[in-house]
């Protein structure tokens, strides 16, 4: 209710915008929306979660905007820290990841038809806040890691990771 907590939706699985048919991509998200409506009445999901795609459809903003979404967070792009091996342009230009780190990790992502969403590059990955052995999240360090490239007054720090339980004491550590 404070405006500081936002749900970021994806689908019932990690959605892929390149390999699956468009209808499959949209149905994946619609199933998640039905779940939100049933289990979290009144919750509004405005942002899409696509951290683990190994490529992104350049026209994805058209689809997401048509679905009523305003933004998307992603991790895997050429030159990213967690790409193996990192993909850098052959002409010596900076990688997409380097450009975002230098210019700001939040940007407007436009499709050819003029549709746009707010894009957010997960500079330190999507498994950031985790519990130390004492059960205390290391959120302050993660905030510090994200701050230099955050061009807005907001810093997005994802909490948790694949196949992990919720982070204990997360709210108390803020």
mmCIF file of C-alpha atoms in Angstrom:
data_model
loop_
_atom_site.group_PDB
_atom_site.id
_atom_site.type_symbol
_atom_site.label_atom_id
_atom_site.label_comp_id
_atom_site.label_asym_id
_atom_site.label_seq_id
_atom_site.Cartn_x
_atom_site.Cartn_y
_atom_site.Cartn_z
ATOM 1 C CA UNK A 1 0.000 0.000 0.000
ATOM 2 C CA UNK A 2 2.959 2.340 0.507
ATOM 3 C CA UNK A 3 3.866 2.224 -3.179
ATOM 4 C CA UNK A 4 7.267 0.742 -2.375
ATOM 5 C CA UNK A 5 6.279 -2.873 -3.003
ATOM 6 C CA UNK A 6 5.399 -3.981 -6.533
ATOM 7 C CA UNK A 7 4.546 -7.355 -7.965
ATOM 8 C CA UNK A 8 6.499 -8.208 -11.076
ATOM 9 C CA UNK A 9 4.731 -10.820 -13.153
ATOM 10 C CA UNK A 10 5.942 -13.213 -15.705
ATOM 11 C CA UNK A 11 3.983 -16.340 -16.186
ATOM 12 C CA UNK A 12 3.584 -19.818 -14.886
ATOM 13 C CA UNK A 13 7.047 -20.524 -16.289
ATOM 14 C CA UNK A 14 9.900 -18.237 -17.259
ATOM 15 C CA UNK A 15 8.438 -16.733 -20.422
ATOM 16 C CA UNK A 16 10.447 -16.829 -23.623
ATOM 17 C CA UNK A 17 9.695 -14.347 -26.395
ATOM 18 C CA UNK A 18 11.895 -15.867 -29.092
ATOM 19 C CA UNK A 19 11.403 -19.636 -29.056
ATOM 20 C CA UNK A 20 7.712 -20.007 -28.315
ATOM 21 C CA UNK A 21 4.777 -18.965 -30.446
ATOM 22 C CA UNK A 22 3.329 -15.561 -29.584
ATOM 23 C CA UNK A 23 0.089 -17.140 -28.413
ATOM 24 C CA UNK A 24 1.998 -19.390 -25.998
ATOM 25 C CA UNK A 25 3.836 -16.371 -24.596
ATOM 26 C CA UNK A 26 0.573 -14.472 -24.026
ATOM 27 C CA UNK A 27 -1.306 -17.471 -22.559
ATOM 28 C CA UNK A 28 1.570 -18.057 -20.141
ATOM 29 C CA UNK A 29 1.089 -14.524 -18.826
ATOM 30 C CA UNK A 30 -2.704 -14.765 -18.766
ATOM 31 C CA UNK A 31 -2.590 -17.872 -16.566
ATOM 32 C CA UNK A 32 -0.403 -15.934 -14.116
ATOM 33 C CA UNK A 33 -2.850 -12.992 -14.199
ATOM 34 C CA UNK A 34 -5.733 -15.330 -13.314
ATOM 35 C CA UNK A 35 -3.683 -16.682 -10.403
ATOM 36 C CA UNK A 36 -2.968 -13.133 -9.157
ATOM 37 C CA UNK A 37 -6.656 -12.201 -9.328
ATOM 38 C CA UNK A 38 -7.658 -15.326 -7.384
ATOM 39 C CA UNK A 39 -4.905 -15.302 -4.757
ATOM 40 C CA UNK A 40 -4.051 -11.609 -4.412
ATOM 41 C CA UNK A 41 -7.321 -9.716 -5.013
ATOM 42 C CA UNK A 42 -6.721 -6.125 -5.978
ATOM 43 C CA UNK A 43 -3.053 -6.674 -6.761
ATOM 44 C CA UNK A 44 -1.974 -4.894 -9.915
ATOM 45 C CA UNK A 45 0.863 -6.258 -12.019
ATOM 46 C CA UNK A 46 2.313 -3.586 -14.290
ATOM 47 C CA UNK A 47 5.776 -4.956 -14.916
ATOM 48 C CA UNK A 48 6.975 -8.107 -16.622
ATOM 49 C CA UNK A 49 9.706 -10.438 -15.350
ATOM 50 C CA UNK A 50 11.907 -11.936 -18.095
ATOM 51 C CA UNK A 51 15.288 -12.411 -16.415
ATOM 52 C CA UNK A 52 16.282 -15.777 -17.789
ATOM 53 C CA UNK A 53 15.599 -15.443 -21.528
ATOM 54 C CA UNK A 54 18.588 -16.034 -23.760
ATOM 55 C CA UNK A 55 17.565 -13.298 -26.155
ATOM 56 C CA UNK A 56 14.739 -10.802 -26.422
ATOM 57 C CA UNK A 57 12.340 -9.979 -29.224
ATOM 58 C CA UNK A 58 13.094 -6.396 -30.255
ATOM 59 C CA UNK A 59 9.368 -5.856 -30.780
ATOM 60 C CA UNK A 60 8.381 -7.170 -27.329
ATOM 61 C CA UNK A 61 7.246 -3.709 -26.144
ATOM 62 C CA UNK A 62 4.331 -3.888 -28.612
ATOM 63 C CA UNK A 63 3.077 -7.140 -27.074
ATOM 64 C CA UNK A 64 3.642 -6.100 -23.465
ATOM 65 C CA UNK A 65 2.018 -2.692 -23.912
ATOM 66 C CA UNK A 66 -1.002 -4.363 -25.564
ATOM 67 C CA UNK A 67 -1.202 -6.608 -22.473
ATOM 68 C CA UNK A 68 -1.428 -3.494 -20.275
ATOM 69 C CA UNK A 69 2.112 -3.727 -18.933
ATOM 70 C CA UNK A 70 4.391 -0.731 -18.461
ATOM 71 C CA UNK A 71 7.821 -2.236 -17.941
ATOM 72 C CA UNK A 72 10.068 -5.297 -18.036
ATOM 73 C CA UNK A 73 13.100 -6.429 -16.043
ATOM 74 C CA UNK A 74 15.671 -8.675 -17.714
ATOM 75 C CA UNK A 75 19.182 -9.996 -17.167
ATOM 76 C CA UNK A 76 20.671 -11.898 -20.072
ATOM 77 C CA UNK A 77 22.054 -9.584 -22.747
ATOM 78 C CA UNK A 78 25.303 -9.542 -24.747
ATOM 79 C CA UNK A 79 28.280 -8.697 -22.574
ATOM 80 C CA UNK A 80 26.439 -9.368 -19.323
ATOM 81 C CA UNK A 81 28.398 -10.487 -16.293
ATOM 82 C CA UNK A 82 26.641 -13.860 -16.159
ATOM 83 C CA UNK A 83 26.839 -14.700 -19.883
ATOM 84 C CA UNK A 84 29.246 -17.501 -20.711
ATOM 85 C CA UNK A 85 31.210 -16.538 -22.713
ATOM 86 C CA UNK A 86 30.409 -12.815 -22.728
ATOM 87 C CA UNK A 87 29.350 -11.686 -26.191
ATOM 88 C CA UNK A 88 31.055 -8.490 -27.264
ATOM 89 C CA UNK A 89 30.718 -6.814 -30.666
ATOM 90 C CA UNK A 90 33.392 -7.799 -33.174
ATOM 91 C CA UNK A 91 33.968 -4.156 -34.135
ATOM 92 C CA UNK A 92 35.274 -3.288 -30.651
ATOM 93 C CA UNK A 93 32.193 -1.273 -29.688
ATOM 94 C CA UNK A 94 30.944 -1.630 -26.131
ATOM 95 C CA UNK A 95 28.577 -4.513 -25.455
ATOM 96 C CA UNK A 96 24.886 -3.927 -24.761
ATOM 97 C CA UNK A 97 25.543 -4.589 -21.062
ATOM 98 C CA UNK A 98 28.404 -2.074 -20.952
ATOM 99 C CA UNK A 99 26.268 0.567 -22.671
ATOM 100 C CA UNK A 100 23.495 0.116 -20.106
ATOM 101 C CA UNK A 101 25.919 0.167 -17.180
ATOM 102 C CA UNK A 102 27.432 3.408 -18.491
ATOM 103 C CA UNK A 103 24.209 5.113 -19.585
ATOM 104 C CA UNK A 104 21.787 3.850 -16.930
ATOM 105 C CA UNK A 105 20.035 0.547 -16.421
ATOM 106 C CA UNK A 106 16.542 2.022 -16.842
ATOM 107 C CA UNK A 107 15.514 3.094 -20.324
ATOM 108 C CA UNK A 108 12.529 3.350 -22.634
ATOM 109 C CA UNK A 109 12.372 0.327 -24.931
ATOM 110 C CA UNK A 110 10.529 1.132 -28.176
ATOM 111 C CA UNK A 111 9.019 -1.194 -30.773
ATOM 112 C CA UNK A 112 8.841 -0.190 -34.435
ATOM 113 C CA UNK A 113 5.148 0.731 -34.078
ATOM 114 C CA UNK A 114 5.941 3.327 -31.377
ATOM 115 C CA UNK A 115 4.899 1.131 -28.434
ATOM 116 C CA UNK A 116 7.150 1.563 -25.437
ATOM 117 C CA UNK A 117 7.805 0.135 -22.016
ATOM 118 C CA UNK A 118 10.327 0.945 -19.327
ATOM 119 C CA UNK A 119 13.218 -1.507 -19.581
ATOM 120 C CA UNK A 120 15.317 -2.401 -16.562
ATOM 121 C CA UNK A 121 18.594 -4.318 -16.803
ATOM 122 C CA UNK A 122 19.280 -6.478 -13.741
ATOM 123 C CA UNK A 123 22.907 -5.394 -13.521
ATOM 124 C CA UNK A 124 23.848 -7.882 -10.790
ATOM 125 C CA UNK A 125 21.509 -10.653 -11.877
ATOM 126 C CA UNK A 126 18.157 -11.811 -10.638
ATOM 127 C CA UNK A 127 19.474 -13.715 -7.587
ATOM 128 C CA UNK A 128 20.656 -10.795 -5.504
ATOM 129 C CA UNK A 129 19.278 -10.670 -1.987
ATOM 130 C CA UNK A 130 19.924 -13.922 -0.194
ATOM 131 C CA UNK A 131 20.219 -14.887 3.436
ATOM 132 C CA UNK A 132 23.566 -15.236 5.111
ATOM 133 C CA UNK A 133 24.139 -18.090 7.553
ATOM 134 C CA UNK A 134 22.482 -16.095 10.334
ATOM 135 C CA UNK A 135 19.320 -15.655 8.289
ATOM 136 C CA UNK A 136 19.922 -11.952 7.650
ATOM 137 C CA UNK A 137 19.582 -10.695 4.103
ATOM 138 C CA UNK A 138 22.513 -8.725 2.709
ATOM 139 C CA UNK A 139 20.239 -6.158 1.111
ATOM 140 C CA UNK A 140 22.338 -3.084 1.930
ATOM 141 C CA UNK A 141 25.260 -4.449 -0.104
ATOM 142 C CA UNK A 142 22.920 -5.225 -2.999
ATOM 143 C CA UNK A 143 21.486 -1.711 -2.862
ATOM 144 C CA UNK A 144 25.021 -0.294 -2.963
ATOM 145 C CA UNK A 145 25.868 -2.489 -6.000
ATOM 146 C CA UNK A 146 22.827 -1.242 -7.931
ATOM 147 C CA UNK A 147 22.934 2.431 -6.947
ATOM 148 C CA UNK A 148 25.659 3.728 -9.333
ATOM 149 C CA UNK A 149 23.740 2.688 -12.464
ATOM 150 C CA UNK A 150 20.228 3.592 -11.283
ATOM 151 C CA UNK A 151 19.246 6.820 -13.051
ATOM 152 C CA UNK A 152 16.000 7.240 -11.109
ATOM 153 C CA UNK A 153 15.342 7.695 -7.393
ATOM 154 C CA UNK A 154 14.324 4.019 -7.326
ATOM 155 C CA UNK A 155 16.655 1.047 -7.014
ATOM 156 C CA UNK A 156 15.315 -2.352 -8.015
ATOM 157 C CA UNK A 157 16.900 -5.170 -6.032
ATOM 158 C CA UNK A 158 15.341 -8.598 -6.677
ATOM 159 C CA UNK A 159 15.067 -10.791 -3.602
ATOM 160 C CA UNK A 160 15.387 -14.565 -3.800
ATOM 161 C CA UNK A 161 16.406 -16.926 -6.537
ATOM 162 C CA UNK A 162 15.421 -20.038 -8.456
ATOM 163 C CA UNK A 163 14.167 -22.898 -6.316
ATOM 164 C CA UNK A 164 14.877 -21.073 -3.031
ATOM 165 C CA UNK A 165 12.451 -20.425 -0.190
ATOM 166 C CA UNK A 166 11.542 -16.801 0.647
ATOM 167 C CA UNK A 167 14.290 -14.715 2.222
ATOM 168 C CA UNK A 168 13.717 -14.572 6.005
ATOM 169 C CA UNK A 169 13.695 -11.210 7.787
ATOM 170 C CA UNK A 170 13.676 -9.290 4.504
ATOM 171 C CA UNK A 171 11.223 -6.598 5.602
ATOM 172 C CA UNK A 172 12.929 -6.129 8.971
ATOM 173 C CA UNK A 173 16.287 -5.542 7.265
ATOM 174 C CA UNK A 174 15.052 -2.531 5.326
#
